[in-house]
């Protein structure tokens, strides 16, 4: 029996550059891994199986773990394992839990089978599972381009302290992207492709999420959470991905902990996490 611990991510920037004929969007993002985890237990078995705790609202063949399993069989043969995923990362919150599970599962299987794939092949497999999966193969603060397949890790990145609030509702990623008005976002940004090192001041100036306006129109509480975090001393507050999670960046752990105590009084039904950057 083996346990692995896939971690969550936050989008510190999400810019929509263009919409492709396929329906996908070209993006420019800054993603960071954080210390919030799922727990995956893997055991040998007579055939492949997967179990989620708590159960998730997804057909078994549609999960990222199953998609990764199907794609990996081409390279490693049958994978006779029992896979149990204990969810610590909220689902439907824009924190990449399913993508992280798949990315860590892919890395584990290839290591166990002692198969080394070139980076291009590995990224192609990951991208077929999901747009965020290639990021988790690197699992470092990174600039993301294209539809998620171009991952450029930063050489230097600040360590950040986050307070994350997850409302008691989920937001459809497909709905959020389909409702973005591209003329408002297309080509309005300057590319940051050449930045390899970034400090906290530069990062704060770059932080924005092109999905926020769409989501806030339908879910105005997202705006209220951001205002609360700023009032509590956050340097910046933003929604991650298509939501529903909202985070604030604070000076240090003491500020995060103080804000967390107040958040628990105000947003009693929400999940609340204090986290830091991984890999910085």
C-alpha positions as a printed Julia matrix, in Angstrom:
280×3 Matrix{Float64}:
   0.0    0.0     0.0
   1.22   3.46   -0.93
  -0.14   6.91   -0.08
   0.45   9.99   -2.23
  -0.66  13.53   -1.48
  -1.68  15.69   -4.47
  -1.8   19.39   -3.58
  -4.12  22.19   -4.64
  -3.26  25.27   -6.71
  -4.32  28.9    -6.9
  -4.48  31.08  -10.0
  -2.8   34.38   -9.16
  -3.5   35.59  -12.67
  -5.95  34.38  -15.3
  -6.05  36.28  -18.58
  -8.18  35.18  -21.51
  -6.27  35.89  -24.71
  -8.57  34.38  -27.35
 -11.22  31.77  -28.06
 -10.32  28.89  -30.41
 -12.71  27.33  -32.96
 -12.6   24.18  -30.82
 -14.28  26.07  -27.98
 -11.14  26.12  -25.85
  -9.64  29.42  -24.73
  -6.06  30.61  -25.06
  -4.94  31.73  -21.62
  -2.07  33.33  -19.81
  -1.97  32.38  -16.12
   0.24  32.42  -13.07
  -0.37  29.26  -11.03
   1.09  28.35   -7.65
   0.91  25.05   -5.76
  -0.23  25.34   -2.14
  -0.11  23.12    0.96
  -3.68  21.79    0.84
  -3.93  18.12   -0.09
  -5.99  15.15   -1.2
  -4.86  11.72    0.0
  -4.64   8.87   -2.51
  -4.17   5.3    -1.27
  -2.99   2.81   -3.89
  -3.09  -0.96   -3.41
  -2.44  -3.92   -5.75
  -5.67  -5.58   -6.9
  -7.03  -7.96   -9.54
  -8.27  -5.06  -11.65
  -8.4   -1.27  -11.65
 -10.93   0.43   -9.36
 -11.42   3.9    -7.92
 -13.33   5.11   -4.86
 -13.85   8.68   -3.66
 -14.47   9.85   -0.08
 -16.72  11.7     0.16
 -18.4   10.47   -3.06
 -18.22  12.91   -5.98
 -20.93  13.75   -8.49
 -19.16  12.35  -11.54
 -19.53   9.21  -13.66
 -16.62   6.8   -12.96
 -15.4    6.92  -16.56
 -15.33  10.74  -16.49
 -12.99  11.19  -13.53
  -9.49  12.5   -14.15
  -8.01   9.42  -12.45
  -9.84   7.11  -14.85
  -8.86   9.21  -17.88
  -5.22   9.03  -16.78
  -5.53   5.26  -16.26
  -6.92   4.77  -19.79
  -4.19   6.87  -21.43
  -1.34   5.29  -19.43
  -2.29   1.74  -20.45
  -0.82   2.42  -23.89
   2.6    2.92  -22.28
   2.59   0.66  -19.25
   0.02  -2.06  -19.95
  -2.68  -3.07  -17.48
  -2.8   -1.17  -14.19
  -4.33  -3.54  -11.63
  -4.71  -1.22   -8.68
  -7.31  -0.15   -6.17
  -7.21   3.65   -5.94
  -8.96   5.42   -3.05
  -9.11   9.22   -3.14
  -9.86  11.03    0.11
 -10.77  14.59   -0.85
  -9.21  17.36    1.17
  -9.25  19.83   -1.73
 -12.76  21.25   -2.28
 -14.37  20.24   -5.57
 -15.83  22.82   -7.93
 -13.81  25.59   -6.3
 -11.16  26.35   -8.94
  -8.34  24.79   -6.91
  -7.37  22.0    -9.29
  -8.07  18.99   -7.08
  -9.05  16.6    -9.87
  -6.17  17.74  -12.08
  -3.7   17.33   -9.24
  -4.97  13.82   -8.5
  -4.4   12.87  -12.13
  -0.99  14.52  -12.38
   0.32  12.81   -9.25
  -1.19   9.48  -10.34
   0.54   9.73  -13.73
   3.91  10.47  -12.1
   3.47   7.62   -9.6
   2.6    5.0   -12.24
   5.48   5.95  -14.52
   7.94   5.87  -11.6
   6.68   2.48  -10.44
   6.89   1.03  -13.93
  10.31   2.66  -14.42
   9.18   4.23  -17.67
  10.7    7.56  -18.69
   8.73   9.5   -21.28
  10.08  12.61  -22.96
   8.58  15.88  -21.74
   6.53  16.43  -24.91
   4.84  13.01  -24.67
   4.23  13.44  -20.95
   2.67  16.87  -21.45
   0.48  15.5   -24.27
  -0.84  12.72  -22.03
  -1.5   15.18  -19.22
  -3.24  17.69  -21.49
  -5.59  14.99  -22.8
  -6.7   14.33  -19.22
  -7.32  18.0   -18.42
  -6.02  21.49  -19.11
  -4.57  21.96  -15.6
  -2.87  18.56  -15.4
   0.45  19.58  -17.11
   0.99  22.19  -14.39
   0.92  19.49  -11.7
   3.63  17.49  -13.47
   5.95  20.41  -12.67
   4.15  21.48   -9.46
   6.09  24.73   -9.1
   5.02  28.37   -9.39
   4.73  28.83  -13.13
   3.54  30.91  -16.03
   0.97  28.95  -18.04
   0.27  29.61  -21.73
  -2.0   28.23  -24.45
  -4.86  26.1   -23.13
  -2.67  24.99  -20.23
  -0.11  22.89  -22.05
   2.78  25.4   -21.94
   4.22  25.45  -18.42
   7.15  27.77  -17.68
   8.32  27.49  -14.05
   9.63  30.67  -12.44
  13.29  30.62  -11.44
  12.5   32.79   -8.43
   9.14  33.28   -6.73
   8.07  34.81   -3.39
   6.7   32.71   -0.55
   3.09  33.83    0.0
   0.57  33.45    2.83
  -3.05  32.85    1.86
  -6.45  32.82    3.51
  -8.89  30.92    1.3
 -12.66  31.02    1.62
 -14.74  28.42   -0.23
 -18.48  29.25   -0.42
 -21.11  26.55   -0.04
 -21.85  26.48   -3.77
 -19.94  25.48   -6.89
 -19.54  27.31  -10.21
 -19.48  25.62  -13.6
 -16.22  26.29  -15.41
 -17.92  25.81  -18.79
 -20.62  28.33  -17.84
 -18.08  30.93  -16.71
 -15.97  30.73  -19.87
 -18.99  30.67  -22.18
 -20.26  33.92  -20.68
 -17.03  35.89  -20.99
 -17.33  38.78  -23.46
 -14.09  38.47  -25.42
 -14.06  42.03  -26.83
 -13.6   43.21  -23.24
 -10.55  41.04  -22.7
  -8.97  40.13  -26.03
  -5.53  41.64  -26.63
  -5.86  44.14  -23.78
  -2.96  42.6   -21.89
   0.77  42.74  -22.42
   2.39  39.32  -22.42
   4.64  38.45  -19.48
   6.15  35.46  -21.28
   9.74  36.63  -20.68
   9.49  37.03  -16.9
  11.51  34.27  -15.21
  11.86  35.89  -11.78
   9.13  37.81  -10.0
   8.85  39.58   -6.66
   5.75  40.18   -4.56
   5.21  43.76   -5.73
   5.38  42.76   -9.41
   3.07  39.83   -8.74
   0.47  41.93   -6.93
   0.39  44.34   -9.87
  -0.21  41.46  -12.29
  -2.97  39.78  -10.29
  -6.32  39.73  -12.08
  -8.9   37.18  -13.19
 -10.87  37.79  -16.38
 -13.64  35.46  -15.15
 -14.41  37.52  -12.06
 -16.78  40.04  -13.65
 -18.91  37.29  -15.16
 -19.03  35.28  -11.95
 -19.64  38.29   -9.69
 -22.66  39.3   -11.76
 -24.31  35.96  -11.04
 -22.75  35.41   -7.59
 -22.27  38.85   -5.96
 -21.09  37.24   -2.74
 -17.73  36.7    -4.48
 -17.28  40.48   -4.47
 -18.33  40.61   -0.82
 -15.72  38.0     0.17
 -13.0   39.96   -1.62
 -14.02  43.15    0.2
 -13.98  41.3     3.53
 -10.45  40.01    2.9
  -9.19  43.5     1.97
 -10.83  44.93    5.1
  -9.02  42.26    7.14
  -5.66  43.42    5.78
  -5.11  41.39    2.62
  -2.72  42.99    0.14
  -4.82  41.58   -2.68
  -7.97  39.43   -2.9
  -9.05  37.44   -5.94
 -11.11  34.49   -7.14
  -9.13  31.46   -8.29
 -10.06  29.86  -11.62
 -13.8   30.04  -12.23
 -14.44  29.97   -8.48
 -16.03  29.56   -6.14
 -12.92  29.84   -3.92
 -11.64  33.34   -3.13
  -8.27  34.03   -1.52
  -6.4   36.91    0.04
  -2.63  37.38    0.28
  -1.45  38.52    3.71
   1.81  39.81    5.16
   2.51  36.71    7.26
   0.94  33.81    9.17
  -0.16  35.95   12.12
  -2.24  38.19    9.86
  -3.71  35.14    8.12
  -4.65  33.5    11.42
  -6.29  36.67   12.73
  -8.33  37.07    9.55
  -9.25  33.38    9.64
 -10.82  33.76   13.09
 -13.0   36.61   11.87
 -13.91  34.79    8.65
 -15.21  31.82   10.64
 -17.58  34.18   12.49
 -18.86  35.89    9.34
 -18.95  33.0     6.85
 -20.03  30.19    9.13
 -21.02  27.7     6.4
 -17.87  28.21    4.31
 -14.74  26.08    4.22
 -11.77  28.18    5.32
  -8.1   27.33    4.82
  -4.79  28.96    5.73
  -2.1   28.01    3.22
   1.32  28.88    1.84
   3.1   28.58   -1.48
   4.86  25.29   -2.25
   8.02  25.12   -4.34
   8.89  28.81   -4.04
